[in-house]
mmCIF file of C-alpha atoms (C1' of nucleotides) in Angstrom:
data_model
loop_
_atom_site.group_PDB
_atom_site.id
_atom_site.type_symbol
_atom_site.label_atom_id
_atom_site.label_comp_id
_atom_site.label_asym_id
_atom_site.label_seq_id
_atom_site.Cartn_x
_atom_site.Cartn_y
_atom_site.Cartn_z
ATOM 1 C CA MET A 1 221.578 117.705 -53.239
ATOM 2 C CA ASN A 2 223.240 119.720 -50.504
ATOM 3 C CA GLY A 3 222.823 116.567 -48.458
ATOM 4 C CA GLY A 4 223.904 116.822 -44.833
ATOM 5 C CA ALA A 5 226.550 119.476 -45.434
ATOM 6 C CA PRO A 6 226.577 122.448 -43.049
ATOM 7 C CA ALA A 7 225.887 125.903 -44.416
ATOM 8 C CA ALA A 8 228.890 126.952 -46.505
ATOM 9 C CA ARG A 9 229.793 127.692 -50.082
ATOM 10 C CA ARG A 10 229.994 124.479 -52.037
ATOM 11 C CA GLN A 11 233.498 123.163 -52.628
ATOM 12 C CA THR A 12 234.753 120.774 -55.269
ATOM 13 C CA PRO A 13 237.215 118.170 -53.936
ATOM 14 C CA ASP A 14 240.043 120.095 -55.611
ATOM 15 C CA GLN A 15 239.009 123.376 -54.082
ATOM 16 C CA ARG A 16 238.765 121.738 -50.729
ATOM 17 C CA ALA A 17 242.221 120.178 -51.010
ATOM 18 C CA ALA A 18 243.638 123.562 -51.977
ATOM 19 C CA LEU A 19 242.076 125.166 -48.905
ATOM 20 C CA GLU A 20 243.460 122.450 -46.645
ATOM 21 C CA ALA A 21 246.956 122.749 -48.065
ATOM 22 C CA ARG A 22 247.030 126.533 -47.980
ATOM 23 C CA ALA A 23 245.649 126.736 -44.472
ATOM 24 C CA TRP A 24 248.100 124.205 -43.066
ATOM 25 C CA ARG A 25 250.987 125.787 -44.905
ATOM 26 C CA GLY A 26 250.043 129.136 -43.463
ATOM 27 C CA ILE A 27 249.797 127.757 -39.957
ATOM 28 C CA ARG A 28 253.246 126.233 -40.257
ATOM 29 C CA ALA A 29 254.661 129.497 -41.545
ATOM 30 C CA LEU A 30 253.171 131.390 -38.610
ATOM 31 C CA VAL A 31 254.627 129.093 -35.985
ATOM 32 C CA LEU A 32 257.959 128.220 -37.580
ATOM 33 C CA ASP A 33 258.912 131.193 -39.697
ATOM 34 C CA ARG A 34 257.287 134.255 -38.217
ATOM 35 C CA TYR A 35 256.756 133.764 -34.522
ATOM 36 C CA ASP A 36 259.225 131.160 -33.321
ATOM 37 C CA ARG A 37 260.176 132.267 -29.823
ATOM 38 C CA ARG A 38 262.374 129.329 -28.880
ATOM 39 C CA LYS A 39 265.570 131.301 -29.208
ATOM 40 C CA GLU A 40 264.147 134.091 -27.103
ATOM 41 C CA VAL A 41 263.247 131.597 -24.373
ATOM 42 C CA CYS A 42 266.687 130.013 -24.402
ATOM 43 C CA ASP A 43 268.328 133.411 -24.099
ATOM 44 C CA SER A 44 265.958 134.422 -21.338
ATOM 45 C CA LEU A 45 266.508 131.292 -19.230
ATOM 46 C CA ASP A 46 270.129 130.850 -20.330
ATOM 47 C CA MET A 47 269.761 127.187 -21.212
ATOM 48 C CA SER A 48 269.310 124.999 -24.278
ATOM 49 C CA PHE A 49 265.793 124.327 -25.518
ATOM 50 C CA ILE A 50 265.788 120.684 -24.486
ATOM 51 C CA ARG A 51 266.387 121.825 -20.907
ATOM 52 C CA VAL A 52 263.498 124.249 -21.153
ATOM 53 C CA LYS A 53 261.330 121.443 -22.467
ATOM 54 C CA ALA A 54 262.397 119.149 -19.638
ATOM 55 C CA LEU A 55 261.698 121.849 -17.090
ATOM 56 C CA ARG A 56 258.238 122.498 -18.523
ATOM 57 C CA TYR A 57 257.351 118.820 -18.341
ATOM 58 C CA LEU A 58 258.667 118.549 -14.798
ATOM 59 C CA ALA A 59 256.848 121.684 -13.658
ATOM 60 C CA GLU A 60 253.629 120.034 -14.763
ATOM 61 C CA GLU A 61 254.240 116.814 -12.848
ATOM 62 C CA PRO A 62 257.155 114.869 -11.372
ATOM 63 C CA LEU A 63 258.549 112.202 -13.678
ATOM 64 C CA THR A 64 261.045 109.380 -13.463
ATOM 65 C CA MET A 65 264.175 109.685 -15.571
ATOM 66 C CA ARG A 66 262.780 107.118 -17.920
ATOM 67 C CA GLU A 67 259.486 108.924 -18.415
ATOM 68 C CA LEU A 68 261.279 112.205 -18.953
ATOM 69 C CA ALA A 69 263.584 110.643 -21.531
ATOM 70 C CA ALA A 70 260.556 109.340 -23.411
ATOM 71 C CA ARG A 71 258.848 112.746 -23.474
ATOM 72 C CA LEU A 72 262.010 114.434 -24.672
ATOM 73 C CA SER A 73 262.431 111.625 -27.198
ATOM 74 C CA THR A 74 266.043 111.295 -26.237
ATOM 75 C CA ASP A 75 267.990 108.515 -24.553
ATOM 76 C CA ALA A 76 268.691 107.839 -20.908
ATOM 77 C CA PRO A 77 272.327 109.009 -20.845
ATOM 78 C CA TYR A 78 271.516 112.441 -22.196
ATOM 79 C CA THR A 79 268.590 112.756 -19.834
ATOM 80 C CA THR A 80 270.981 112.139 -16.961
ATOM 81 C CA LEU A 81 273.108 114.999 -18.228
ATOM 82 C CA VAL A 82 270.202 117.417 -18.689
ATOM 83 C CA VAL A 83 268.686 116.677 -15.284
ATOM 84 C CA GLY A 84 272.121 116.956 -13.706
ATOM 85 C CA ASP A 85 272.447 120.431 -15.147
ATOM 86 C CA LEU A 86 268.983 121.501 -14.030
ATOM 87 C CA GLU A 87 269.715 120.103 -10.584
ATOM 88 C CA ARG A 88 272.978 122.036 -10.357
ATOM 89 C CA ARG A 89 270.950 125.175 -11.081
ATOM 90 C CA GLY A 90 268.548 124.338 -8.273
ATOM 91 C CA LEU A 91 265.579 124.029 -10.640
ATOM 92 C CA VAL A 92 264.833 120.338 -10.122
ATOM 93 C CA ALA A 93 265.548 117.736 -7.459
ATOM 94 C CA ARG A 94 265.970 113.983 -7.613
ATOM 95 C CA SER A 95 264.340 111.833 -4.971
ATOM 96 C CA ALA A 96 263.880 108.144 -4.358
ATOM 97 C CA HIS A 97 260.975 106.288 -5.920
ATOM 98 C CA PRO A 98 258.648 105.027 -3.156
ATOM 99 C CA THR A 99 258.414 101.448 -4.384
ATOM 100 C CA ASP A 100 261.125 100.932 -6.997
ATOM 101 C CA ARG A 101 264.545 101.694 -5.646
ATOM 102 C CA ARG A 102 266.092 101.598 -9.095
ATOM 103 C CA SER A 103 263.975 104.557 -10.137
ATOM 104 C CA LYS A 104 264.380 108.213 -9.253
ATOM 105 C CA ILE A 105 261.681 110.821 -9.246
ATOM 106 C CA VAL A 106 262.591 114.209 -10.651
ATOM 107 C CA THR A 107 260.596 117.145 -9.292
ATOM 108 C CA ALA A 108 260.719 120.834 -10.165
ATOM 109 C CA THR A 109 261.661 123.080 -7.252
ATOM 110 C CA PRO A 110 259.766 126.354 -6.680
ATOM 111 C CA ASP A 111 262.514 128.120 -8.625
ATOM 112 C CA GLY A 112 262.102 125.547 -11.364
ATOM 113 C CA VAL A 113 258.360 126.054 -11.503
ATOM 114 C CA ALA A 114 258.894 129.807 -11.722
ATOM 115 C CA ALA A 115 261.384 129.414 -14.557
ATOM 116 C CA ALA A 116 259.054 127.069 -16.415
ATOM 117 C CA ARG A 117 256.297 129.613 -15.987
ATOM 118 C CA ARG A 118 258.458 132.333 -17.511
ATOM 119 C CA ALA A 119 259.159 130.059 -20.468
ATOM 120 C CA GLU A 120 255.456 129.313 -20.940
ATOM 121 C CA ASP A 121 254.621 133.003 -20.798
ATOM 122 C CA ILE A 122 257.039 133.779 -23.607
ATOM 123 C CA LEU A 123 256.069 130.783 -25.750
ATOM 124 C CA ASN A 124 252.339 131.139 -25.376
ATOM 125 C CA GLU A 125 252.057 134.879 -25.823
ATOM 126 C CA PRO A 126 249.923 135.307 -28.922
ATOM 127 C CA PRO A 127 251.642 137.240 -31.708
ATOM 128 C CA GLU A 128 250.436 140.639 -32.875
ATOM 129 C CA PRO A 129 248.182 139.487 -35.730
ATOM 130 C CA VAL A 130 246.217 137.249 -33.370
ATOM 131 C CA LEU A 131 245.561 140.222 -31.126
ATOM 132 C CA GLN A 132 244.203 142.113 -34.082
ATOM 133 C CA LEU A 133 241.588 139.553 -35.089
ATOM 134 C CA ASP A 134 238.043 140.670 -34.487
ATOM 135 C CA SER A 135 235.884 138.953 -31.887
ATOM 136 C CA ALA A 136 234.185 136.623 -34.314
ATOM 137 C CA ASP A 137 237.433 135.450 -35.879
ATOM 138 C CA ILE A 138 239.217 134.806 -32.613
ATOM 139 C CA ALA A 139 236.242 132.810 -31.348
ATOM 140 C CA ALA A 140 236.100 130.823 -34.577
ATOM 141 C CA LEU A 141 239.841 130.189 -34.524
ATOM 142 C CA ASP A 142 239.728 128.980 -30.950
ATOM 143 C CA ARG A 143 236.854 126.649 -31.703
ATOM 144 C CA ILE A 144 238.483 125.190 -34.817
ATOM 145 C CA VAL A 145 241.862 124.725 -33.136
ATOM 146 C CA ALA A 146 240.175 122.946 -30.251
ATOM 147 C CA ARG A 147 238.541 120.638 -32.754
ATOM 148 C CA LEU A 148 241.862 119.957 -34.484
ATOM 149 C CA LEU A 149 243.500 119.127 -31.185
ATOM 150 C CA GLY A 150 240.604 117.090 -29.977
ATOM 151 C CA SER A 151 240.237 114.780 -32.927
ATOM 152 C CA GLY A 152 243.843 113.750 -32.736
ATOM 153 C CA ASP A 153 243.871 113.039 -29.043
ATOM 154 C CA MET B 1 224.324 148.860 -28.689
ATOM 155 C CA ASN B 2 226.342 146.141 -30.398
ATOM 156 C CA GLY B 3 228.016 149.076 -32.144
ATOM 157 C CA GLY B 4 230.139 148.257 -35.167
ATOM 158 C CA ALA B 5 231.187 144.836 -33.951
ATOM 159 C CA PRO B 6 230.622 141.914 -36.332
ATOM 160 C CA ALA B 7 228.117 139.299 -35.356
ATOM 161 C CA ALA B 8 229.576 137.305 -32.451
ATOM 162 C CA ARG B 9 228.965 136.691 -28.804
ATOM 163 C CA ARG B 10 230.180 139.619 -26.743
ATOM 164 C CA GLN B 11 233.519 139.108 -25.033
ATOM 165 C CA THR B 12 234.975 140.767 -21.973
ATOM 166 C CA PRO B 13 238.663 141.712 -22.349
ATOM 167 C CA ASP B 14 239.564 138.793 -20.092
ATOM 168 C CA GLN B 15 237.550 136.313 -22.089
ATOM 169 C CA ARG B 16 239.104 137.613 -25.244
ATOM 170 C CA ALA B 17 242.627 137.297 -23.865
ATOM 171 C CA ALA B 18 241.877 133.749 -22.809
ATOM 172 C CA LEU B 19 240.680 132.884 -26.306
ATOM 173 C CA GLU B 20 243.786 134.410 -27.862
ATOM 174 C CA ALA B 21 246.114 132.529 -25.540
ATOM 175 C CA ARG B 22 244.360 129.206 -25.890
ATOM 176 C CA ALA B 23 244.109 129.441 -29.658
ATOM 177 C CA TRP B 24 247.764 130.331 -30.115
ATOM 178 C CA ARG B 25 248.869 127.681 -27.675
ATOM 179 C CA GLY B 26 246.847 125.114 -29.571
ATOM 180 C CA ILE B 27 248.295 126.179 -32.892
ATOM 181 C CA ARG B 28 251.806 125.843 -31.531
ATOM 182 C CA ALA B 29 251.013 122.410 -30.147
ATOM 183 C CA LEU B 30 249.681 121.265 -33.510
ATOM 184 C CA VAL B 31 252.739 122.357 -35.450
ATOM 185 C CA LEU B 32 255.475 121.598 -32.940
ATOM 186 C CA ASP B 33 254.214 118.713 -30.848
ATOM 187 C CA ARG B 34 251.782 116.741 -32.952
ATOM 188 C CA TYR B 35 252.603 117.139 -36.607
ATOM 189 C CA ASP B 36 256.238 118.104 -36.889
ATOM 190 C CA ARG B 37 257.437 116.425 -40.067
ATOM 191 C CA ARG B 38 260.950 117.796 -40.153
ATOM 192 C CA LYS B 39 262.540 114.541 -39.111
ATOM 193 C CA GLU B 40 260.548 112.658 -41.706
ATOM 194 C CA VAL B 41 261.764 115.027 -44.392
ATOM 195 C CA CYS B 42 265.388 114.709 -43.303
ATOM 196 C CA ASP B 43 265.121 110.915 -43.374
ATOM 197 C CA SER B 44 263.421 110.971 -46.751
ATOM 198 C CA LEU B 45 265.996 113.249 -48.412
ATOM 199 C CA ASP B 46 268.882 111.922 -46.330
ATOM 200 C CA MET B 47 270.149 115.358 -45.357
ATOM 201 C CA SER B 48 270.028 117.735 -42.400
ATOM 202 C CA PHE B 49 267.140 120.159 -42.133
ATOM 203 C CA ILE B 50 269.225 123.238 -42.898
ATOM 204 C CA ARG B 51 270.140 121.651 -46.227
ATOM 205 C CA VAL B 52 266.465 121.006 -46.961
ATOM 206 C CA LYS B 53 265.737 124.617 -46.103
ATOM 207 C CA ALA B 54 268.518 125.833 -48.397
ATOM 208 C CA LEU B 55 267.278 123.623 -51.197
ATOM 209 C CA ARG B 56 263.717 124.890 -50.822
ATOM 210 C CA TYR B 57 264.875 128.510 -51.014
ATOM 211 C CA LEU B 58 267.049 127.782 -54.033
ATOM 212 C CA ALA B 59 264.298 125.873 -55.823
ATOM 213 C CA GLU B 60 262.176 128.984 -55.543
ATOM 214 C CA GLU B 61 264.792 131.305 -57.001
ATOM 215 C CA PRO B 62 268.565 131.400 -57.508
ATOM 216 C CA LEU B 63 270.431 133.231 -54.770
ATOM 217 C CA THR B 64 273.946 134.407 -54.107
ATOM 218 C CA MET B 65 275.803 132.763 -51.238
ATOM 219 C CA ARG B 66 275.315 135.888 -49.209
ATOM 220 C CA GLU B 67 271.564 136.016 -49.759
ATOM 221 C CA LEU B 68 271.243 132.343 -48.940
ATOM 222 C CA ALA B 69 273.233 132.758 -45.734
ATOM 223 C CA ALA B 70 270.892 135.566 -44.697
ATOM 224 C CA ARG B 71 267.767 133.473 -45.300
ATOM 225 C CA LEU B 72 269.210 130.543 -43.375
ATOM 226 C CA SER B 73 270.286 133.002 -40.683
ATOM 227 C CA THR B 74 273.688 131.407 -40.583
ATOM 228 C CA ASP B 75 277.121 132.712 -41.508
ATOM 229 C CA ALA B 76 279.032 132.613 -44.783
ATOM 230 C CA PRO B 77 281.434 129.775 -43.899
ATOM 231 C CA TYR B 78 278.681 127.341 -43.008
ATOM 232 C CA THR B 79 276.755 128.323 -46.119
ATOM 233 C CA THR B 80 279.801 127.383 -48.178
ATOM 234 C CA LEU B 81 279.760 123.978 -46.519
ATOM 235 C CA VAL B 82 276.044 123.387 -47.055
ATOM 236 C CA VAL B 83 276.097 124.473 -50.687
ATOM 237 C CA GLY B 84 279.210 122.390 -51.250
ATOM 238 C CA ASP B 85 277.355 119.361 -49.998
ATOM 239 C CA LEU B 86 274.264 120.059 -52.111
ATOM 240 C CA GLU B 87 276.498 120.611 -55.120
ATOM 241 C CA ARG B 88 278.294 117.311 -54.553
ATOM 242 C CA ARG B 89 274.872 115.651 -54.608
ATOM 243 C CA GLY B 90 274.053 117.316 -57.901
ATOM 244 C CA LEU B 91 271.131 119.256 -56.434
ATOM 245 C CA VAL B 92 272.488 122.766 -56.923
ATOM 246 C CA ALA B 93 275.082 124.435 -59.132
ATOM 247 C CA ARG B 94 277.267 127.483 -58.645
ATOM 248 C CA SER B 95 277.683 129.914 -61.517
ATOM 249 C CA ALA B 96 279.326 133.275 -62.023
ATOM 250 C CA HIS B 97 277.480 136.476 -61.230
ATOM 251 C CA PRO B 98 276.937 138.446 -64.452
ATOM 252 C CA THR B 99 278.254 141.762 -63.132
ATOM 253 C CA ASP B 100 280.070 141.078 -59.863
ATOM 254 C CA ARG B 101 282.830 138.561 -60.287
ATOM 255 C CA ARG B 102 283.211 138.142 -56.531
ATOM 256 C CA SER B 103 279.693 136.789 -56.265
ATOM 257 C CA LYS B 104 278.403 133.377 -57.185
ATOM 258 C CA ILE B 105 274.875 132.473 -58.071
ATOM 259 C CA VAL B 106 273.556 129.227 -56.673
ATOM 260 C CA THR B 107 270.800 127.564 -58.684
ATOM 261 C CA ALA B 108 268.835 124.381 -58.043
ATOM 262 C CA THR B 109 269.280 121.721 -60.716
ATOM 263 C CA PRO B 110 266.251 119.772 -62.001
ATOM 264 C CA ASP B 111 267.127 117.058 -59.469
ATOM 265 C CA GLY B 112 267.319 119.734 -56.784
ATOM 266 C CA VAL B 113 263.947 121.150 -57.741
ATOM 267 C CA ALA B 114 262.467 117.659 -57.607
ATOM 268 C CA ALA B 115 263.961 117.011 -54.173
ATOM 269 C CA ALA B 116 262.692 120.358 -52.896
ATOM 270 C CA ARG B 117 259.286 119.478 -54.225
ATOM 271 C CA ARG B 118 259.306 116.190 -52.331
ATOM 272 C CA ALA B 119 260.216 118.069 -49.166
ATOM 273 C CA GLU B 120 257.416 120.565 -49.683
ATOM 274 C CA ASP B 121 254.946 117.775 -50.285
ATOM 275 C CA ILE B 122 255.793 116.153 -46.981
ATOM 276 C CA LEU B 123 255.897 119.390 -44.998
ATOM 277 C CA ASN B 124 252.746 120.881 -46.405
ATOM 278 C CA GLU B 125 250.575 117.805 -46.324
ATOM 279 C CA PRO B 126 247.741 118.726 -43.970
ATOM 280 C CA PRO B 127 247.458 116.408 -40.961
ATOM 281 C CA GLU B 128 244.470 114.135 -40.442
ATOM 282 C CA PRO B 129 242.379 116.464 -38.255
ATOM 283 C CA VAL B 130 242.519 119.197 -40.887
ATOM 284 C CA LEU B 131 241.142 116.767 -43.450
ATOM 285 C CA GLN B 132 238.270 116.027 -41.139
ATOM 286 C CA LEU B 133 237.093 119.599 -40.717
ATOM 287 C CA ASP B 134 233.802 120.339 -42.390
ATOM 288 C CA SER B 135 233.582 122.678 -45.363
ATOM 289 C CA ALA B 136 232.643 125.716 -43.342
ATOM 290 C CA ASP B 137 235.448 125.267 -40.853
ATOM 291 C CA ILE B 138 238.176 124.701 -43.419
ATOM 292 C CA ALA B 139 237.048 127.792 -45.305
ATOM 293 C CA ALA B 140 236.999 129.845 -42.106
ATOM 294 C CA LEU B 141 240.407 128.549 -41.054
ATOM 295 C CA ASP B 142 241.917 129.389 -44.408
ATOM 296 C CA ARG B 143 240.464 132.875 -44.326
ATOM 297 C CA ILE B 144 241.662 133.583 -40.784
ATOM 298 C CA VAL B 145 245.137 132.199 -41.406
ATOM 299 C CA ALA B 146 245.424 134.354 -44.506
ATOM 300 C CA ARG B 147 244.504 137.338 -42.390
ATOM 301 C CA LEU B 148 247.094 136.432 -39.758
ATOM 302 C CA LEU B 149 249.785 136.114 -42.402
ATOM 303 C CA GLY B 150 248.708 139.224 -44.203
ATOM 304 C CA SER B 151 248.723 141.633 -41.300
ATOM 305 C CA GLY B 152 252.302 140.747 -40.429
ATOM 306 C CA ASP B 153 253.661 141.116 -43.926
ATOM 307 C "C1'" DC C 1 296.456 154.308 -57.986
ATOM 308 C "C1'" DC C 2 295.647 152.936 -53.112
ATOM 309 C "C1'" DC C 3 292.952 151.538 -49.498
ATOM 310 C "C1'" DA C 4 288.795 150.121 -47.362
ATOM 311 C "C1'" DT C 5 285.127 147.048 -48.251
ATOM 312 C "C1'" DT C 6 282.689 142.977 -49.878
ATOM 313 C "C1'" DA C 7 282.042 137.899 -51.491
ATOM 314 C "C1'" DG C 8 283.452 133.630 -50.897
ATOM 315 C "C1'" DT C 9 286.490 130.053 -49.026
ATOM 316 C "C1'" DT C 10 289.371 127.479 -45.634
ATOM 317 C "C1'" DG C 11 290.431 126.157 -41.100
ATOM 318 C "C1'" DT C 12 289.755 125.813 -36.206
ATOM 319 C "C1'" DA C 13 287.374 125.599 -31.831
ATOM 320 C "C1'" DC C 14 283.336 124.838 -29.302
ATOM 321 C "C1'" DG C 15 278.559 123.460 -27.436
ATOM 322 C "C1'" DA C 16 274.490 120.737 -28.321
ATOM 323 C "C1'" DG C 17 272.537 116.506 -29.159
ATOM 324 C "C1'" DT C 18 272.474 111.391 -30.766
ATOM 325 C "C1'" DG C 19 274.026 106.754 -30.337
ATOM 326 C "C1'" DA C 20 276.388 102.892 -28.465
ATOM 327 C "C1'" DA C 21 279.146 100.242 -24.892
ATOM 328 C "C1'" DA C 22 279.892 99.103 -20.312
ATOM 329 C "C1'" DC C 23 278.652 99.103 -15.596
ATOM 330 C "C1'" DA C 24 276.153 98.818 -10.713
ATOM 331 C "C1'" DT C 25 271.934 98.306 -8.538
ATOM 332 C "C1'" DT C 26 267.517 96.514 -8.187
ATOM 333 C "C1'" DT C 27 263.496 94.067 -9.671
ATOM 334 C "C1'" DT C 28 260.932 90.293 -11.857
ATOM 335 C "C1'" DC C 29 259.948 85.833 -13.015
ATOM 336 C "C1'" DA C 30 260.688 80.995 -14.128
ATOM 337 C "C1'" DT D 1 267.395 80.794 -5.870
ATOM 338 C "C1'" DG D 2 269.280 82.213 -10.168
ATOM 339 C "C1'" DA D 3 268.913 84.180 -14.701
ATOM 340 C "C1'" DA D 4 267.014 87.844 -17.313
ATOM 341 C "C1'" DA D 5 265.445 92.372 -17.556
ATOM 342 C "C1'" DA D 6 264.945 97.233 -16.125
ATOM 343 C "C1'" DT D 7 266.783 101.801 -14.159
ATOM 344 C "C1'" DG D 8 270.094 105.010 -13.998
ATOM 345 C "C1'" DT D 9 274.926 106.435 -14.654
ATOM 346 C "C1'" DT D 10 279.509 107.122 -16.862
ATOM 347 C "C1'" DT D 11 282.241 107.347 -20.825
ATOM 348 C "C1'" DC D 12 283.313 107.768 -25.593
ATOM 349 C "C1'" DA D 13 282.786 108.794 -30.497
ATOM 350 C "C1'" DC D 14 280.239 111.120 -33.824
ATOM 351 C "C1'" DT D 15 277.316 114.707 -36.491
ATOM 352 C "C1'" DC D 16 275.329 119.180 -36.721
ATOM 353 C "C1'" DG D 17 275.480 123.897 -36.305
ATOM 354 C "C1'" DT D 18 277.594 128.385 -34.533
ATOM 355 C "C1'" DA D 19 281.336 131.533 -34.085
ATOM 356 C "C1'" DC D 20 285.656 133.409 -35.065
ATOM 357 C "C1'" DA D 21 290.206 134.364 -37.539
ATOM 358 C "C1'" DA D 22 292.621 134.469 -41.697
ATOM 359 C "C1'" DC D 23 292.980 134.378 -46.506
ATOM 360 C "C1'" DT D 24 292.080 135.343 -51.776
ATOM 361 C "C1'" DA D 25 289.852 137.768 -55.287
ATOM 362 C "C1'" DA D 26 287.248 141.486 -56.843
ATOM 363 C "C1'" DT D 27 284.948 145.994 -56.274
ATOM 364 C "C1'" DG D 28 284.567 150.904 -55.462
ATOM 365 C "C1'" DG D 29 285.585 155.455 -53.667
ATOM 366 C "C1'" DG D 30 289.016 158.950 -52.473
#
DNA sequence: CCCATTAGTTGTACGAGTGAAACATTTTCA
DNA sequence: TGAAAATGTTTCACTCGTACAACTAATGGG
C-alpha cells in the first residue's frame, strides 16, 4: 500500500471530493463575493468593464478588430462601438493593416497603456488575507495556482 | 536565526510581494477567465444570473424583500420584478410577515430549492486541473483557502 | 391622534450589452 | 475574370440591470 502517493494524510475518494469542492467553492467566493474590484476599476477609469478589458488586451499587444471581438467574446458591431469610444478618449488608435486593407490594427496609445496599467494595478492587488499568509503558505499557494493554470493551458 | 518563522525558504520582501501578486492574479484568472460557469448556469436554468443569485439566497433561508434586495445589492423595485418572475415560475412564494404586515417573506418552493441546487452543482463543480492535483496539494489548497476566507470574516 | 418613517409596488427613463440585417470594401479562389 | 467570402461599419430592436419619482399600506414615536 501507499503506492506512489506523495507524503500526505490518506484520503478516501469521498474525502478527496469534499476537499476539491470546498476549496473551489472558497476560491470562487474570494474572487466573486469578497474581493471583486471590477466596479472600483470602472469608477476609477470612468468606463464600462468591457472597455477596460479591451484596453488591457490592446495594451498587451495590438489586435485587429476581429481578434479583439473574439477575445471580448462579443460581435463585430459592438467592438466597433467600444473601440470608437476608446479612440475618442485618445486611449487607442486605428491604423491600416500592412497586407490586408480590409483589416485595421488597433493599438493602445501611451495614455491607453497607462490607463490599462492602472486597471491592472487595482485588479491584481492581492487582498488583505493574502498579505497575512505566512511565508510557507504564500509559497505553497503560488506553486499550486501555477500548477492549476499550467495544466489547463 | 530562522526565528519563529515556519519551515520555508526565506523570502525578501520583494520576493514575497511578487509571490502574493502572482498567486492572486492566477486565482483571478482561474475563476474569471478560465472557469466562469455563470453563463452555463443561466442557460441551464433559463434565467438571468441575478435571478439565480436570488434563488440561491432564498433556498438557503427565507428573506424579506428588503433583505433580498440588500444581498443582491440592487434596489427594491428591481427586487420586486425579480421575485415576481421567480414566483411566476413557481420557484418562490411570498407570504405575510408574522408581526409586520408591511413586510413579505419570500421562500423558495421545493422546485425552487431543486433549481438552486442545480445551480450550485454547476457553479461549485471543481474544474479539471483541481481534480488533477495530488492529495497533498488539494489538502494544502483547502487549508489555505479556508484561512483566506476565515481571516476576512 | 398625527406625522415621519418603512416595506413593497408601479411606472418611467436610461446605459450597457447582445443579436441580426444591410452595406461597402477588399481578398480569395475556382 | 467573376463569384464567394471576409473585414469593418452603420443601424435597429431587444433584454438586462440601475436609478429615480410616486404611490399604497402599515408601523411607530411624539
